[in-house]
Short mmCIF file of C-alpha atoms in Angstrom, two decimals:
data_model
loop_
_atom_site.label_atom_id
_atom_site.label_comp_id
_atom_site.label_asym_id
_atom_site.label_seq_id
_atom_site.Cartn_x
_atom_site.Cartn_y
_atom_site.Cartn_z
CA MET A 1 33.94 137.09 89.17
CA MET A 2 35.17 134.27 86.98
CA ASP A 3 38.60 132.66 86.86
CA TYR A 4 40.12 129.60 85.18
CA LYS A 5 39.08 127.29 88.05
CA SER A 6 35.43 128.31 87.65
CA SER A 7 35.60 127.05 84.04
CA GLY A 8 36.69 123.63 85.25
CA VAL A 9 40.49 123.86 85.04
CA ASN A 10 42.30 123.56 88.36
CA ILE A 11 45.81 124.97 87.94
CA GLU A 12 46.77 124.08 91.52
CA GLU A 13 45.87 120.43 90.92
CA GLY A 14 48.06 120.58 87.82
CA TYR A 15 50.99 121.80 89.91
CA ARG A 16 50.39 119.00 92.41
CA SER A 17 50.31 116.47 89.58
CA VAL A 18 53.65 117.68 88.20
CA GLU A 19 55.30 117.43 91.60
CA LYS A 20 54.09 113.86 92.08
CA ILE A 21 55.21 112.90 88.56
CA LYS A 22 58.75 114.29 88.84
CA GLY A 23 59.95 111.50 91.12
CA TYR A 24 58.81 108.76 88.76
CA ALA A 25 60.40 110.41 85.73
CA LYS A 26 63.69 111.05 87.53
CA LYS A 27 64.24 107.31 88.01
CA THR A 28 64.26 106.80 84.24
CA LEU A 29 66.79 109.47 83.29
CA SER A 30 70.09 108.40 81.77
CA PRO A 31 73.32 110.47 81.86
CA LEU A 32 72.53 111.51 78.27
CA VAL A 33 69.55 113.61 79.43
CA LEU A 34 70.56 117.26 79.71
CA ASN A 35 67.67 118.66 81.73
CA GLY A 36 64.86 117.62 84.02
CA LEU A 37 61.09 118.05 83.88
CA GLY A 38 59.87 121.62 83.91
CA SER A 39 61.68 123.06 80.90
CA PHE A 40 59.87 123.90 77.70
CA ALA A 41 61.41 120.86 76.01
CA GLY A 42 63.32 117.68 76.85
CA MET A 43 66.93 117.44 75.75
CA MET A 44 69.06 114.36 75.19
CA GLU A 45 72.47 113.78 73.65
CA LEU A 46 73.00 110.99 71.14
CA PRO A 47 75.16 108.16 72.48
CA GLU A 48 78.81 108.22 71.38
CA GLY A 49 80.20 105.83 68.80
CA TYR A 50 77.71 106.24 65.98
CA ARG A 51 79.12 107.11 62.56
CA LYS A 52 75.82 107.89 60.81
CA PRO A 53 73.10 107.80 63.46
CA VAL A 54 69.48 107.67 62.34
CA LEU A 55 66.63 108.54 64.71
CA ILE A 56 63.71 106.11 64.58
CA SER A 57 60.38 107.10 66.11
CA GLY A 58 56.96 105.68 66.84
CA THR A 59 53.74 106.86 68.46
CA ASP A 60 50.69 105.06 69.81
CA GLY A 61 48.13 105.00 72.60
CA VAL A 62 46.57 102.49 74.96
CA GLY A 63 43.21 102.28 73.21
CA THR A 64 40.05 101.10 74.92
CA LYS A 65 42.03 98.97 77.36
CA LEU A 66 42.16 102.22 79.29
CA ARG A 67 38.39 101.93 79.88
CA ILE A 68 38.96 98.81 81.99
CA ALA A 69 41.61 100.57 84.08
CA LEU A 70 39.29 103.52 84.68
CA ASP A 71 36.33 101.33 85.61
CA LEU A 72 38.42 99.23 88.01
CA LYS A 73 40.26 102.32 89.30
CA LYS A 74 43.59 100.61 88.68
CA TYR A 75 45.75 103.21 87.02
CA ASP A 76 49.36 102.10 87.55
CA THR A 77 49.86 99.57 84.71
CA VAL A 78 48.29 101.01 81.53
CA GLY A 79 51.25 103.40 81.26
CA ILE A 80 53.40 100.33 80.62
CA ASP A 81 51.11 99.51 77.70
CA CYS A 82 51.51 103.04 76.35
CA VAL A 83 55.29 102.73 76.28
CA ALA A 84 55.24 99.17 75.00
CA MET A 85 53.07 99.90 71.99
CA CYS A 86 55.58 102.54 70.88
CA VAL A 87 58.91 101.01 71.80
CA ASN A 88 58.12 97.51 70.48
CA ASP A 89 57.46 99.10 67.09
CA ILE A 90 60.76 100.96 66.85
CA LEU A 91 62.66 97.87 68.01
CA CYS A 92 61.58 96.18 64.78
CA HIS A 93 63.99 98.37 62.84
CA GLY A 94 66.89 97.80 65.20
CA ALA A 95 66.55 101.02 67.18
CA GLN A 96 68.18 101.36 70.58
CA PRO A 97 65.46 103.19 72.58
CA LEU A 98 66.48 106.64 73.80
CA PHE A 99 63.56 108.63 75.18
CA PHE A 100 59.80 108.81 75.59
CA LEU A 101 57.23 111.60 75.78
CA ASP A 102 53.68 111.14 77.05
CA TYR A 103 50.36 112.93 76.61
CA ILE A 104 47.49 112.53 79.09
CA ALA A 105 44.13 114.26 78.69
CA CYS A 106 41.18 114.29 81.07
CA GLY A 107 37.93 116.04 81.92
CA LYS A 108 38.88 116.89 85.49
CA LEU A 109 42.41 116.44 86.75
CA ASP A 110 43.04 114.31 89.82
CA ALA A 111 46.75 114.48 90.66
CA ASP A 112 46.64 111.11 92.38
CA VAL A 113 45.21 109.42 89.28
CA SER A 114 47.46 111.19 86.77
CA SER A 115 50.55 110.41 88.81
CA GLU A 116 49.59 106.72 88.92
CA LEU A 117 49.24 106.76 85.14
CA VAL A 118 52.71 108.29 84.82
CA LYS A 119 54.06 105.80 87.36
CA GLY A 120 53.18 103.09 84.83
CA ILE A 121 54.78 105.07 82.02
CA ALA A 122 57.97 105.40 84.05
CA GLU A 123 57.98 101.66 84.75
CA GLY A 124 57.53 101.03 81.03
CA CYS A 125 60.47 103.31 80.29
CA LEU A 126 62.65 101.38 82.75
CA GLN A 127 61.65 98.10 81.09
CA GLY A 128 62.20 99.65 77.66
CA GLU A 129 65.62 101.03 78.67
CA MET A 130 64.70 104.62 77.81
CA SER A 131 64.30 107.96 79.55
CA LEU A 132 61.03 109.76 80.21
CA ILE A 133 62.11 113.31 79.36
CA GLY A 134 58.81 115.15 79.15
CA GLY A 135 55.10 115.10 78.55
CA GLU A 136 51.83 116.97 78.72
CA THR A 137 48.80 116.66 80.97
CA ALA A 138 45.75 118.45 79.57
CA GLU A 139 42.63 119.18 81.62
CA MET A 140 39.77 119.62 79.13
CA PRO A 141 36.37 120.07 80.84
CA GLY A 142 33.47 119.83 78.45
CA PHE A 143 35.51 117.75 76.05
CA TYR A 144 36.09 114.71 78.29
CA GLU A 145 33.69 113.56 81.00
CA GLU A 146 34.83 113.87 84.61
CA GLY A 147 36.72 110.68 85.52
CA ASP A 148 37.73 109.95 81.92
CA TYR A 149 41.37 109.93 80.83
CA ASP A 150 43.11 109.31 77.53
CA MET A 151 46.78 108.52 77.04
CA ALA A 152 49.26 108.41 74.16
CA GLY A 153 53.02 108.48 73.78
CA PHE A 154 55.96 108.98 71.49
CA ALA A 155 59.21 106.96 71.48
CA VAL A 156 62.53 107.77 69.83
CA GLY A 157 65.46 105.44 69.31
CA VAL A 158 68.72 105.48 67.39
CA CYS A 159 70.39 103.10 64.95
CA GLU A 160 73.47 103.13 62.76
CA LYS A 161 72.28 103.88 59.23
CA ASP A 162 73.82 100.77 57.69
CA GLN A 163 72.43 98.57 60.47
CA ILE A 164 68.75 99.48 60.17
CA ILE A 165 66.59 96.36 59.93
CA THR A 166 64.54 96.74 56.75
CA GLY A 167 63.76 93.15 55.80
CA GLU A 168 65.52 93.57 52.47
CA THR A 169 67.78 90.57 53.09
CA ILE A 170 64.95 88.16 53.90
CA GLU A 171 64.89 85.31 51.37
CA SER A 172 63.30 81.98 50.70
CA GLY A 173 64.36 79.39 53.27
CA ASP A 174 64.62 81.76 56.23
CA VAL A 175 62.76 80.85 59.41
CA LEU A 176 60.32 82.68 61.69
CA ILE A 177 60.81 82.45 65.45
CA GLY A 178 58.31 83.93 67.89
CA LEU A 179 58.43 85.09 71.49
CA PRO A 180 55.41 84.75 73.79
CA SER A 181 53.17 87.69 74.59
CA SER A 182 52.12 88.46 78.15
CA GLY A 183 48.43 88.44 77.22
CA PHE A 184 46.25 90.46 74.89
CA HIS A 185 48.71 93.35 75.17
CA SER A 186 46.78 96.43 74.02
CA ASN A 187 44.80 95.27 71.00
CA GLY A 188 41.31 93.99 70.34
CA PHE A 189 39.83 95.52 73.47
CA SER A 190 36.69 96.89 71.86
CA LEU A 191 35.80 93.26 71.10
CA LEU A 192 37.07 91.97 74.46
CA ARG A 193 34.95 94.46 76.38
CA LYS A 194 31.92 93.27 74.43
CA VAL A 195 32.69 89.61 75.20
CA PHE A 196 33.50 90.31 78.86
CA PRO A 197 31.22 93.20 79.95
CA ASP A 198 31.59 92.30 83.64
CA PHE A 199 35.19 92.92 84.66
CA GLN A 200 34.52 91.26 88.03
CA GLU A 201 33.66 87.95 86.38
CA ARG A 202 36.02 85.10 87.15
CA VAL A 203 37.31 83.11 84.18
CA ASN A 204 39.57 80.09 84.69
CA GLY A 205 39.88 81.15 88.34
CA GLU A 206 41.04 84.71 87.61
CA ARG A 207 39.12 87.98 87.67
CA ILE A 208 38.71 88.93 84.03
CA GLY A 209 39.55 92.57 84.73
CA ASP A 210 42.97 91.57 86.11
CA LEU A 211 43.63 89.26 83.18
CA LEU A 212 42.74 91.94 80.65
CA LEU A 213 44.90 94.54 82.42
CA THR A 214 48.04 92.38 82.25
CA PRO A 215 50.62 94.86 80.88
CA THR A 216 52.02 94.53 77.39
CA ARG A 217 55.41 92.86 77.34
CA ILE A 218 58.32 95.12 76.36
CA TYR A 219 60.96 93.28 74.31
CA THR A 220 63.88 95.74 74.48
CA ALA A 221 66.30 93.65 76.53
CA ILE A 222 66.09 90.45 74.48
CA VAL A 223 66.00 92.27 71.13
CA MET A 224 69.12 94.30 71.91
CA LYS A 225 70.98 91.15 73.01
CA ALA A 226 69.87 89.31 69.87
CA LEU A 227 70.99 92.15 67.59
CA ALA A 228 74.41 92.18 69.25
CA GLN A 229 75.02 88.48 68.61
CA PHE A 230 73.09 87.46 65.50
CA ASP A 231 72.31 88.59 61.97
CA ILE A 232 68.63 89.39 62.36
CA LYS A 233 67.02 89.79 58.95
CA GLY A 234 63.61 91.03 60.03
CA MET A 235 61.40 91.59 63.06
CA ALA A 236 57.69 92.11 63.64
CA HIS A 237 55.74 93.41 66.60
CA ILE A 238 52.48 91.45 66.65
CA THR A 239 50.11 94.27 67.52
CA GLY A 240 46.76 95.43 66.05
CA GLY A 241 45.94 93.22 63.08
CA GLY A 242 47.67 90.15 64.52
CA PHE A 243 49.78 87.89 62.31
CA ILE A 244 47.81 88.77 59.20
CA GLU A 245 48.71 92.47 59.16
CA ASN A 246 52.02 92.53 60.98
CA LEU A 247 54.11 89.61 59.75
CA PRO A 248 54.15 90.84 56.13
CA ARG A 249 55.38 94.24 57.36
CA MET A 250 58.83 92.79 58.10
CA THR A 251 59.67 92.53 54.40
CA GLN A 252 58.89 94.68 51.37
CA LYS A 253 59.50 91.85 48.89
CA LYS A 254 56.15 91.05 47.29
CA SER A 255 57.47 87.78 45.86
CA LEU A 256 58.00 86.26 49.31
CA ARG A 257 55.44 84.29 51.30
CA LEU A 258 55.53 83.93 55.09
CA ASN A 259 54.27 80.53 56.21
CA VAL A 260 52.97 80.00 59.73
CA TYR A 261 52.17 76.62 61.26
CA LYS A 262 49.26 77.13 63.64
CA ASP A 263 49.97 73.88 65.50
CA THR A 264 53.52 74.86 66.53
CA TYR A 265 52.18 76.24 69.82
CA LYS A 266 49.02 76.03 71.92
CA LEU A 267 46.75 79.05 72.05
CA PRO A 268 46.33 80.46 75.58
CA ALA A 269 43.28 79.05 77.38
CA ILE A 270 41.38 82.33 77.22
CA TYR A 271 40.95 81.84 73.47
CA GLU A 272 38.80 78.78 74.14
CA VAL A 273 36.54 81.03 76.20
CA LEU A 274 36.38 83.57 73.37
CA ALA A 275 35.39 80.85 70.92
CA SER A 276 32.74 79.49 73.31
CA ARG A 277 31.19 82.96 73.45
CA GLY A 278 30.86 83.29 69.72
CA VAL A 279 34.10 84.92 68.58
CA ASP A 280 35.04 83.60 65.14
CA LYS A 281 38.25 81.58 65.44
CA GLU A 282 39.40 82.79 62.04
CA SER A 283 39.31 86.36 63.34
CA PHE A 284 41.77 85.54 66.14
CA TYR A 285 44.77 85.96 63.85
CA LYS A 286 43.72 89.37 62.53
CA THR A 287 42.54 90.82 65.85
CA PHE A 288 44.80 89.47 68.61
CA ASN A 289 48.42 88.40 69.01
CA THR A 290 47.24 84.81 69.79
CA GLY A 291 50.00 84.37 72.36
CA ILE A 292 52.96 85.54 70.23
CA GLY A 293 54.02 89.15 70.73
CA TYR A 294 57.24 89.45 68.72
CA VAL A 295 58.74 87.57 65.77
CA PHE A 296 62.30 87.30 64.43
CA CYS A 297 63.34 86.23 60.94
CA VAL A 298 66.77 84.59 60.67
CA SER A 299 68.62 82.37 58.21
CA SER A 300 67.86 78.65 58.56
CA VAL A 301 71.58 78.18 59.21
CA LEU A 302 71.16 80.13 62.47
CA LYS A 303 67.93 78.43 63.52
CA GLU A 304 69.30 76.05 66.16
CA SER A 305 71.86 78.45 67.64
CA PHE A 306 69.32 81.26 67.80
CA LEU A 307 66.74 79.05 69.51
CA GLU A 308 69.36 77.93 72.03
CA PHE A 309 70.37 81.54 72.65
CA LEU A 310 66.77 82.54 73.36
CA LYS A 311 66.29 79.61 75.72
CA SER A 312 69.50 80.49 77.56
CA GLU A 313 68.03 83.95 78.12
CA GLY A 314 65.00 82.45 79.81
CA GLU A 315 62.73 82.68 76.76
CA ASN A 316 60.27 80.07 75.52
CA PRO A 317 60.68 80.58 71.75
CA VAL A 318 58.37 79.11 69.13
CA LEU A 319 59.53 78.00 65.69
CA LEU A 320 56.58 79.53 63.86
CA GLY A 321 57.32 78.78 60.24
CA TYR A 322 59.43 79.66 57.25
CA VAL A 323 59.77 81.91 54.22
CA ASP A 324 59.36 80.79 50.63
CA GLU A 325 58.16 82.25 47.36
CA GLY A 326 54.51 82.66 46.52
CA GLU A 327 51.76 85.06 45.56
CA GLU A 328 50.27 85.21 49.06
CA GLU A 329 51.92 87.46 51.65
CA LEU A 330 50.98 85.11 54.47
CA CYS A 331 49.89 81.51 54.49
CA PHE A 332 48.70 79.45 57.47
CA ARG A 333 49.63 75.77 57.35
#
């Protein structure tokens, strides 16, 4: 006699996974959440005070960084990356994060592993100031190998319609100010795994697997404070594609050129190792974040006060460059 378990799907392990996950999710819930895990859908009220609220959403995954976590059997941080890659994107348009949904797929479900993955997601939600209101864990034998997991997520935030950051007000003379990344974040890992095939190797005194698994920084707290006090004209999350792809996304004006001075900050030491192992230095800026994870565009009049504000919040900001007119979208100086 055959049943679902004989086909490779363990319903009881799924129940155990849900029970372990509930505690992590509960810690993230705000008073706006109307129900807990277990319903067919998550429900959340919009915050009061908005005249014309607009929902802003983003979705992403962890990518092949997840392979390192699986190989090292360290599952509790890549969930932070999953949240970060979504929430940092919606922040760029001025969205106050509201809630997050996750999707985890595997070949054979292990409740201990899946709950550790969600533990990281819950931590990411706490850092991102949002609620984890639901998700899906799919056991798919024959589609994924046993021991393999994949992870993706979906973030939703809210913004007043007339306060959405679109980049339309960016003009010649404005300045670009960057915030440090916490590492490679969650981009370029197909290349990184090729350069560093042994995750136990020690580089600059640190196990490379630990360095590569450093969670993506989530910028919610500092972005929300900045929006409350300054006229922010544009923002960019420096994710896949680095400066080259992401900086021009902060403005739709084709006549503007974003100028970046490469010597305004020192590349993290790991980039010297990449170069020594044959990675083209010119590819750094279109593959990795090169040490800068988030960029603001403000008027030059606000430059000094904004830099002082960021420093007072414990940041180490970098004056990256400026905006002028030109045919190129991005120019390195």
